[in-house]
Coordinates of C-alpha atoms in Angstrom, one line a residue:
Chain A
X1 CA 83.9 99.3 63.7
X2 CA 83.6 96.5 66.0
X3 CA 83.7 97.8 69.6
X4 CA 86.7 95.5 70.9
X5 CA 88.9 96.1 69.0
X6 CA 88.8 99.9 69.0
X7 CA 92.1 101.2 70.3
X8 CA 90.5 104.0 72.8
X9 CA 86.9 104.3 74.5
X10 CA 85.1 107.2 75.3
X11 CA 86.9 108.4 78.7
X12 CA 83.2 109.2 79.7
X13 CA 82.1 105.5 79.0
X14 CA 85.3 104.2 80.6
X15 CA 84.6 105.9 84.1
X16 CA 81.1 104.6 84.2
X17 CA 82.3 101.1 83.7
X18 CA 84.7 101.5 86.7
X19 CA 82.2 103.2 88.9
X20 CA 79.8 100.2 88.4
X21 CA 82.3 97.8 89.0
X22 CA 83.6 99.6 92.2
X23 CA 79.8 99.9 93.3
X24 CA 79.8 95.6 92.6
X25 CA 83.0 95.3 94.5
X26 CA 80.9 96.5 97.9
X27 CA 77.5 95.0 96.9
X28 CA 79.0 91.2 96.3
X29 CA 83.0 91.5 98.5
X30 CA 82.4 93.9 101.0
X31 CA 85.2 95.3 100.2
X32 CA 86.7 98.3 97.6
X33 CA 89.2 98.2 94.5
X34 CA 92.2 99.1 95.4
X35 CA 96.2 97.1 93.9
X36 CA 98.6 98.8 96.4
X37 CA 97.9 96.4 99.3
X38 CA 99.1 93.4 96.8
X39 CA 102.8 94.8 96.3
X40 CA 103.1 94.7 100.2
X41 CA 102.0 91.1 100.0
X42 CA 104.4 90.5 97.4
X43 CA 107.1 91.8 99.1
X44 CA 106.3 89.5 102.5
X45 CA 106.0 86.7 100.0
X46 CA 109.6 86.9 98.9
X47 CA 111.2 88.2 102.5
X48 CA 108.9 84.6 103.6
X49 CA 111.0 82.6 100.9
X50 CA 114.5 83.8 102.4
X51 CA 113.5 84.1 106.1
X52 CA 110.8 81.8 106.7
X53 CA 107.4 82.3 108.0
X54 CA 109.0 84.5 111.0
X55 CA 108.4 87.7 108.7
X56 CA 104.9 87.5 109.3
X57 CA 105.6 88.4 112.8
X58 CA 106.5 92.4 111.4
X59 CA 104.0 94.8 112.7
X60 CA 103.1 95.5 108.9
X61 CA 102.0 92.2 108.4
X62 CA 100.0 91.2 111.3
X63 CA 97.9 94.3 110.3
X64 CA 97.9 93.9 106.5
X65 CA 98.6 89.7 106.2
X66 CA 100.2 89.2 103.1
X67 CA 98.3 86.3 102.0
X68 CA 96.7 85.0 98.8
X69 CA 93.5 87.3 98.9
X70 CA 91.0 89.3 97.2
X71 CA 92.8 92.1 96.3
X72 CA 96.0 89.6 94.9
X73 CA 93.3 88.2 92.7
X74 CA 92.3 91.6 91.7
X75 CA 95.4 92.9 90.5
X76 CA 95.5 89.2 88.5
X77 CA 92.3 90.2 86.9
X78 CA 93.8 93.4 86.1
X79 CA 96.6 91.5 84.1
X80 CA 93.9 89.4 81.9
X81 CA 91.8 92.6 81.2
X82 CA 94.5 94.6 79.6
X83 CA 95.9 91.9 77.9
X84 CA 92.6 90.6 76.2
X85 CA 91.9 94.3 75.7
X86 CA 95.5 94.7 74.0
X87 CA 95.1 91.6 72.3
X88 CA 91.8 92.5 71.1
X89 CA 93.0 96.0 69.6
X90 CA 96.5 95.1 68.2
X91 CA 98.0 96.6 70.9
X92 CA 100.4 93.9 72.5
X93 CA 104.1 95.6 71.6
X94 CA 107.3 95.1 73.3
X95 CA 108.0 98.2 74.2
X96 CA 111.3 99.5 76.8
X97 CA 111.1 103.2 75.9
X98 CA 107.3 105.0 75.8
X99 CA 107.2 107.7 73.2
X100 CA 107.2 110.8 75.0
X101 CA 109.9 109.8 77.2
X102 CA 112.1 109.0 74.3
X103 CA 111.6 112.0 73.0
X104 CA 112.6 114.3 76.1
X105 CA 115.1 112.0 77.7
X106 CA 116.4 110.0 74.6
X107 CA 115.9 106.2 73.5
X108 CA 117.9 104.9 76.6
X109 CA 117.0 101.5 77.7
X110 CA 118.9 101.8 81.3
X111 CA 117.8 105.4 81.7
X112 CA 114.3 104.5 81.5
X113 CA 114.8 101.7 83.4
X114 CA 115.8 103.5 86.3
X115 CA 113.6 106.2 86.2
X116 CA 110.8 103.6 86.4
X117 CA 112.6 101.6 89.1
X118 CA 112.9 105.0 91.4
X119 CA 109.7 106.2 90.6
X120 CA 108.3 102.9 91.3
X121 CA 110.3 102.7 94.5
X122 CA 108.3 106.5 95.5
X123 CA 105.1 104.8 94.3
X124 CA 105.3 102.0 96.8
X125 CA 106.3 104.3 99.1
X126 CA 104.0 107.0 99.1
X127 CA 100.7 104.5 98.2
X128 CA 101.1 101.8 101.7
X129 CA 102.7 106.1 103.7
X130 CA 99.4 106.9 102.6
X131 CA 97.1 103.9 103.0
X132 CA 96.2 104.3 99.3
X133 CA 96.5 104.5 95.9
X134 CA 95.0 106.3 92.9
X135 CA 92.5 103.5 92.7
X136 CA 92.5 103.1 96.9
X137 CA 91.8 106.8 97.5
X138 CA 91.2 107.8 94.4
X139 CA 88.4 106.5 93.7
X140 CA 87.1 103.9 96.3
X141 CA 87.5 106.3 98.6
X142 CA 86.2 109.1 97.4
X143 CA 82.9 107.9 96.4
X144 CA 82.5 107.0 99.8
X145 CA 83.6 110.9 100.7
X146 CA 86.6 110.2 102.9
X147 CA 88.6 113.3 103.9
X148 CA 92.0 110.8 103.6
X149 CA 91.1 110.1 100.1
X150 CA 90.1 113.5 98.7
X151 CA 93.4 115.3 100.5
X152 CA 95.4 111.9 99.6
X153 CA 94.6 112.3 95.7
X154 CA 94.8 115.8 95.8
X155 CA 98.0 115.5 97.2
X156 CA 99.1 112.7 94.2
X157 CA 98.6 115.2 92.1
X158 CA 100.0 118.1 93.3
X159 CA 103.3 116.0 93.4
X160 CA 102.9 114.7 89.8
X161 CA 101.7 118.0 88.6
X162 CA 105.3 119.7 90.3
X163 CA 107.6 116.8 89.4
X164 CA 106.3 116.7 85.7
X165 CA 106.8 120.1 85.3
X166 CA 110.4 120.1 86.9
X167 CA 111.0 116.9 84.6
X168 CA 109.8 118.2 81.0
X169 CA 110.0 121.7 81.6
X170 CA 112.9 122.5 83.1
X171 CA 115.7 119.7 83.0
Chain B
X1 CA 64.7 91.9 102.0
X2 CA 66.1 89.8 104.2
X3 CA 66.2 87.1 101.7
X4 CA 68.6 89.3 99.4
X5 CA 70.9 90.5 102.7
X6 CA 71.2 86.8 103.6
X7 CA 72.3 86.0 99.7
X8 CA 75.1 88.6 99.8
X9 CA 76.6 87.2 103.2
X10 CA 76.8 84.2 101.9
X11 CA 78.2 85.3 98.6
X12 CA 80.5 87.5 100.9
X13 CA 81.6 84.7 103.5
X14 CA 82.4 81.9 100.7
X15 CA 86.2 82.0 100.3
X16 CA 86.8 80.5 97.3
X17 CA 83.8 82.6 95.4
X18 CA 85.1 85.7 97.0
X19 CA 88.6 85.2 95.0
X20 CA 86.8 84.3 91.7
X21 CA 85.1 87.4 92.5
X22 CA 88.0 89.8 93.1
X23 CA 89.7 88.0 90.1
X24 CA 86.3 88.4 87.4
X25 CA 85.8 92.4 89.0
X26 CA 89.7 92.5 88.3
X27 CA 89.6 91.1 84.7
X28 CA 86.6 94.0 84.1
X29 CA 89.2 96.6 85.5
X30 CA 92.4 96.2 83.5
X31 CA 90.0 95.7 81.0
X32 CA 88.6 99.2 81.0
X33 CA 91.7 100.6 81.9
X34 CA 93.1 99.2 79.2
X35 CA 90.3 100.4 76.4
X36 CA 90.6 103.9 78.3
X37 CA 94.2 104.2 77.4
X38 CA 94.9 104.4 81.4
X39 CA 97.9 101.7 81.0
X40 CA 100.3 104.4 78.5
X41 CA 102.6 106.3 80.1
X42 CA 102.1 108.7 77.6
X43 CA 98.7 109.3 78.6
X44 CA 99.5 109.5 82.2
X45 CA 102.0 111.9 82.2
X46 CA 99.8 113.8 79.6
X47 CA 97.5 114.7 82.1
X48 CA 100.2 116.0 84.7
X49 CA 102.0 118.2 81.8
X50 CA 97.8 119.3 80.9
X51 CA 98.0 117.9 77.3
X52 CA 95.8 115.1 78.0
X53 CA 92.6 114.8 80.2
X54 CA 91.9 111.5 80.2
X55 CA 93.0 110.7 83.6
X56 CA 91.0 113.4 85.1
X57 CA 87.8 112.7 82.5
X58 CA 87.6 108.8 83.7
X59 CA 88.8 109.5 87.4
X60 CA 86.0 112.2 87.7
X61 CA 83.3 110.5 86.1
X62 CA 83.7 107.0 87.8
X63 CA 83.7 109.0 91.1
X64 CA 80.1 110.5 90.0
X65 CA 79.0 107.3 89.0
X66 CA 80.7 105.4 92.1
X67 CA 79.7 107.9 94.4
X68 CA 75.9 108.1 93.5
X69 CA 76.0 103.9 93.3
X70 CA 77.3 103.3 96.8
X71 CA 75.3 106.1 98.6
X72 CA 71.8 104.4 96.9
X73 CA 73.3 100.8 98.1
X74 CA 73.9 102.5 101.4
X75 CA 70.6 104.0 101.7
X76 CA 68.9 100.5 99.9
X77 CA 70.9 99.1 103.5
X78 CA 73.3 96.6 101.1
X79 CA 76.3 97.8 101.5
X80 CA 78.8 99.1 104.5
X81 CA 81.2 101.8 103.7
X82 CA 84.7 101.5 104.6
X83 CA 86.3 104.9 104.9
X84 CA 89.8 104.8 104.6
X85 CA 91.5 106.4 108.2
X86 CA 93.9 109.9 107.4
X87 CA 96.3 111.8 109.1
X88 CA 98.2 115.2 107.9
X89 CA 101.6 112.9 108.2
X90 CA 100.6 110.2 106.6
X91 CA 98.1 111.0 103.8
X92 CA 99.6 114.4 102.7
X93 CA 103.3 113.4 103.2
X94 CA 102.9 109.8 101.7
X95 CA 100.7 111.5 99.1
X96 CA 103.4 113.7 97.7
X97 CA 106.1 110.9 97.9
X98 CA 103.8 109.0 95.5
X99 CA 103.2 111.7 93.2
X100 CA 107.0 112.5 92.8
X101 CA 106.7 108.9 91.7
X102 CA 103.6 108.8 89.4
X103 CA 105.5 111.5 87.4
X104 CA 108.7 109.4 87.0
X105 CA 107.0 106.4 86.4
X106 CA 104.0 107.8 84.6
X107 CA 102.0 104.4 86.0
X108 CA 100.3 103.6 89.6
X109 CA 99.5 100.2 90.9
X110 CA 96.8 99.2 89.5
X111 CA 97.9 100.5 85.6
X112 CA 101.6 99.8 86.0
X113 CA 100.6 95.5 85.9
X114 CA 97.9 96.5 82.9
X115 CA 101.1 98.2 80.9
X116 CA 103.1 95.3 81.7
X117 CA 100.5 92.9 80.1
X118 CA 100.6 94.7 77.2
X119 CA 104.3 95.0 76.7
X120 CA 105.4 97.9 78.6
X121 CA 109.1 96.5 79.7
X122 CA 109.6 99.4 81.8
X123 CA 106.1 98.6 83.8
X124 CA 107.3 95.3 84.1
X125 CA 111.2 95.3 85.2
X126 CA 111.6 98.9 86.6
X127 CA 108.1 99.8 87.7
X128 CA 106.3 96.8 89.7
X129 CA 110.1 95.8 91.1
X130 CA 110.1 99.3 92.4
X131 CA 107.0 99.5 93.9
X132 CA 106.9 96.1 95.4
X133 CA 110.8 97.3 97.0
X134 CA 108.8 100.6 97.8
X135 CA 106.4 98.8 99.5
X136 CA 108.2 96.9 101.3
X137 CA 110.4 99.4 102.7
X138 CA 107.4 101.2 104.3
X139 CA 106.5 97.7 106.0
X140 CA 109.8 97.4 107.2
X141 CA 109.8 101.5 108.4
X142 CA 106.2 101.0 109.8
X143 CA 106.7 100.1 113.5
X144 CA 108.8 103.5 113.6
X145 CA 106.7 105.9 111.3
X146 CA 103.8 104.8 113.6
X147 CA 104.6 106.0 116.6
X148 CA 105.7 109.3 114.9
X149 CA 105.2 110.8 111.9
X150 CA 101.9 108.6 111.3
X151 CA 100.2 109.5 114.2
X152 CA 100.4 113.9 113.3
X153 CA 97.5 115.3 112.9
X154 CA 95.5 112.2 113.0
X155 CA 91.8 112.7 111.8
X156 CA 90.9 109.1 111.6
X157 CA 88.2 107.8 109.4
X158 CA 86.5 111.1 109.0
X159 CA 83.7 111.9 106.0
X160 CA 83.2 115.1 104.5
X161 CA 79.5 114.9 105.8
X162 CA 80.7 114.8 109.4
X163 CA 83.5 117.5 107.9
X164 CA 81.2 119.8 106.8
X165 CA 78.5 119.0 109.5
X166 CA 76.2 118.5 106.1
X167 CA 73.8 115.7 104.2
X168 CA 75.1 113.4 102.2
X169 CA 73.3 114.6 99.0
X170 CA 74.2 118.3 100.3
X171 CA 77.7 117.3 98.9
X172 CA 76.9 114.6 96.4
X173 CA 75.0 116.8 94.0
X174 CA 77.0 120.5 93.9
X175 CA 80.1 117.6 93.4
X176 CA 79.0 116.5 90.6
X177 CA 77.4 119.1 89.0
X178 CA 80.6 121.1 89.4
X179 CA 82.2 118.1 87.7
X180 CA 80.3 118.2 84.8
X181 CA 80.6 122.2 84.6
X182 CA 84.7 121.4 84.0
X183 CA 83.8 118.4 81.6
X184 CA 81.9 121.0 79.6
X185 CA 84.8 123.3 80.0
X186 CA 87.0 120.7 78.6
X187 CA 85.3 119.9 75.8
X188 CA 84.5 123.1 74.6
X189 CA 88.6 123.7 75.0
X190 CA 89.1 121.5 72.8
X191 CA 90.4 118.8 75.5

């Protein structure tokens, strides 16, 4: 079977890759993979288009500029990979509802929609509260042995380990 | 030597390279995600209910390959690290406020624009609008939550080595050969 298009890698193979490509993002950008720093930016981008360039002037900002930068371009990339890797497997499906969610919560468009919305909002949250995401900490940092991003993903865990469990288990 | 350290700052200091860069390194890493299975929800949330370990399996052995990479590149006197800084109010309370999420949303933000270029309406319209509002929010809150809760327990950009008051390689190596002890664990479960 041709490699491509194979739905699933070995997760084994699939860490390696990342790895190398997180040890290239030092040796050639100086500078780690992590995606939450480009919803920030997103969200100055917007407040720019209604308030004008005075936004950039929040505390936030000056310290993390939302601009069009290396880590915007990365979560771009991310958008070309999974779609030629989609594309490549059959995988491309409109989908509103995943599986497992349907079948614990019921085919409800606006009730996954809102789950995803609020867990979003506590995703974008907890990932610029924390300085990090699971790519941020979780791995960039780690490698690199930071206390922040062993406690950090420890502590995304913890909370998606509890909140799973009171989600699936008990409502 | 020197040849090679000037080639990266000049790779490193040319703008326009640097976002054909981030874009190409990117491409690789939705890519991967992708072929790992990293962009379904049901895989995500599979891992926090313990019926699937492919989070953990890639997670654990990217940060064995990562971490052995960037400490040689380090040593080789290529590289600068970049710790991340921490405090007990900001990386263990924001830490928990995202996992409440990663279990509602069963994406993060690097997988949640990966499921939405595959088709996943719900990581397009709910989850990257909620985490860009998310976001946002804690921009807006920042200039408060720094002068308070932020600032508890701050440890800065401290390493496990200075932590532990050990070597590098003291840590590296037990790591990851206690990593590959629970691999073997996983597999022979069956996982």
């Amino acid at each position: 079977m041709d490699i491509l298009s194979m739905k699933q890698w070995s997760p084994y193979a699939v860490g390696i890759g990342i790895g190398l490509l997180n040890c290239l993002a030092f040796l050639l950008s100086d500078r780690y993979i992590g995606c939450s720093k480009a919803f920030s930016d997103g969200f100055g981008a917007i407040e720019r288009l209604f308030k004008g360039s005075r936004v950039l002037e929040k505390p936030y900002y000056r310290k993390f500029v939302p601009q069009i930068d290396w880590f915007l371009m990365l979560v771009i990339g991310i958008v070309f990979g999974a779609f030629i890797s989609a594309r490549l497997s059959g995988e491309l499906q409109g989908v509103w509802v995943p599986s497992l969610w349907a079948a614990h919560f019921g085919p409800s468009v606006a009730g996954r929609f809102f789950a995803a919305l609020a867990g979003g909002f506590c995703v974008g949250l907890g990932a610029r509260w924390a300085g990090g995401c699971t790519s941020g900490h979780g791995i960039s940092g780690t490698i690199q042995l930071a206390v922040s991003s062993w406690l950090a993903v420890l502590c995304f865990f913890v909370g998606g380990i509890i909140t799973a469990a009171l989600l699936f288990k008990i409502l | 030597m020197g040849g090679e350290l000037f080639m990266l700052s000049s790779i490193r200091s040319n703008k326009s390279l640097q976002l054909a860069i981030g874009l190409l390194i990117g491409t690789g890493f939705g890519f991967l995600l992708q072929k790992g299975g990293l962009t379904s929800y049901d895989v995500i949330v599979g891992q926090l209910l313990f019926t699937d370990f492919s989070v953990l399996k890639t997670m654990m052995t990217a940060v064995i390959t990562g971490m052995i990479g960037v400490h040689l590149l380090k040593s080789a006197g290529v590289i600068n690290f970049h710790p991340k800084q921490g405090s007990l109010g900001a990386t263990i309370i924001g830490g928990l406020i995202f996992g409440v999420g990663f279990a509602l949303l069963g994406y993060c933000p690097g997988t949640v624009v990966g499921a939405a270029a595959q088709g996943s309406f719900d990581a397009l319209f709910g989850g990257i609008a909620g985490i860009t509002i998310g976001a946002g929010l804690f921009a807006s809150l920042y200039p408060r939550l720094e002068k308070s809760i932020l600032k508890k327990g701050y440890f800065g950009e401290l390493t496990l080595p200075e932590l532990l008051k050990a070597g590098e390689w003291t840590i590296i190596i037990p790591l990851c050969i206690m990593i590959m002890v629970l691999f073997i664990f996983l597999e022979k479960s069956g996982f």
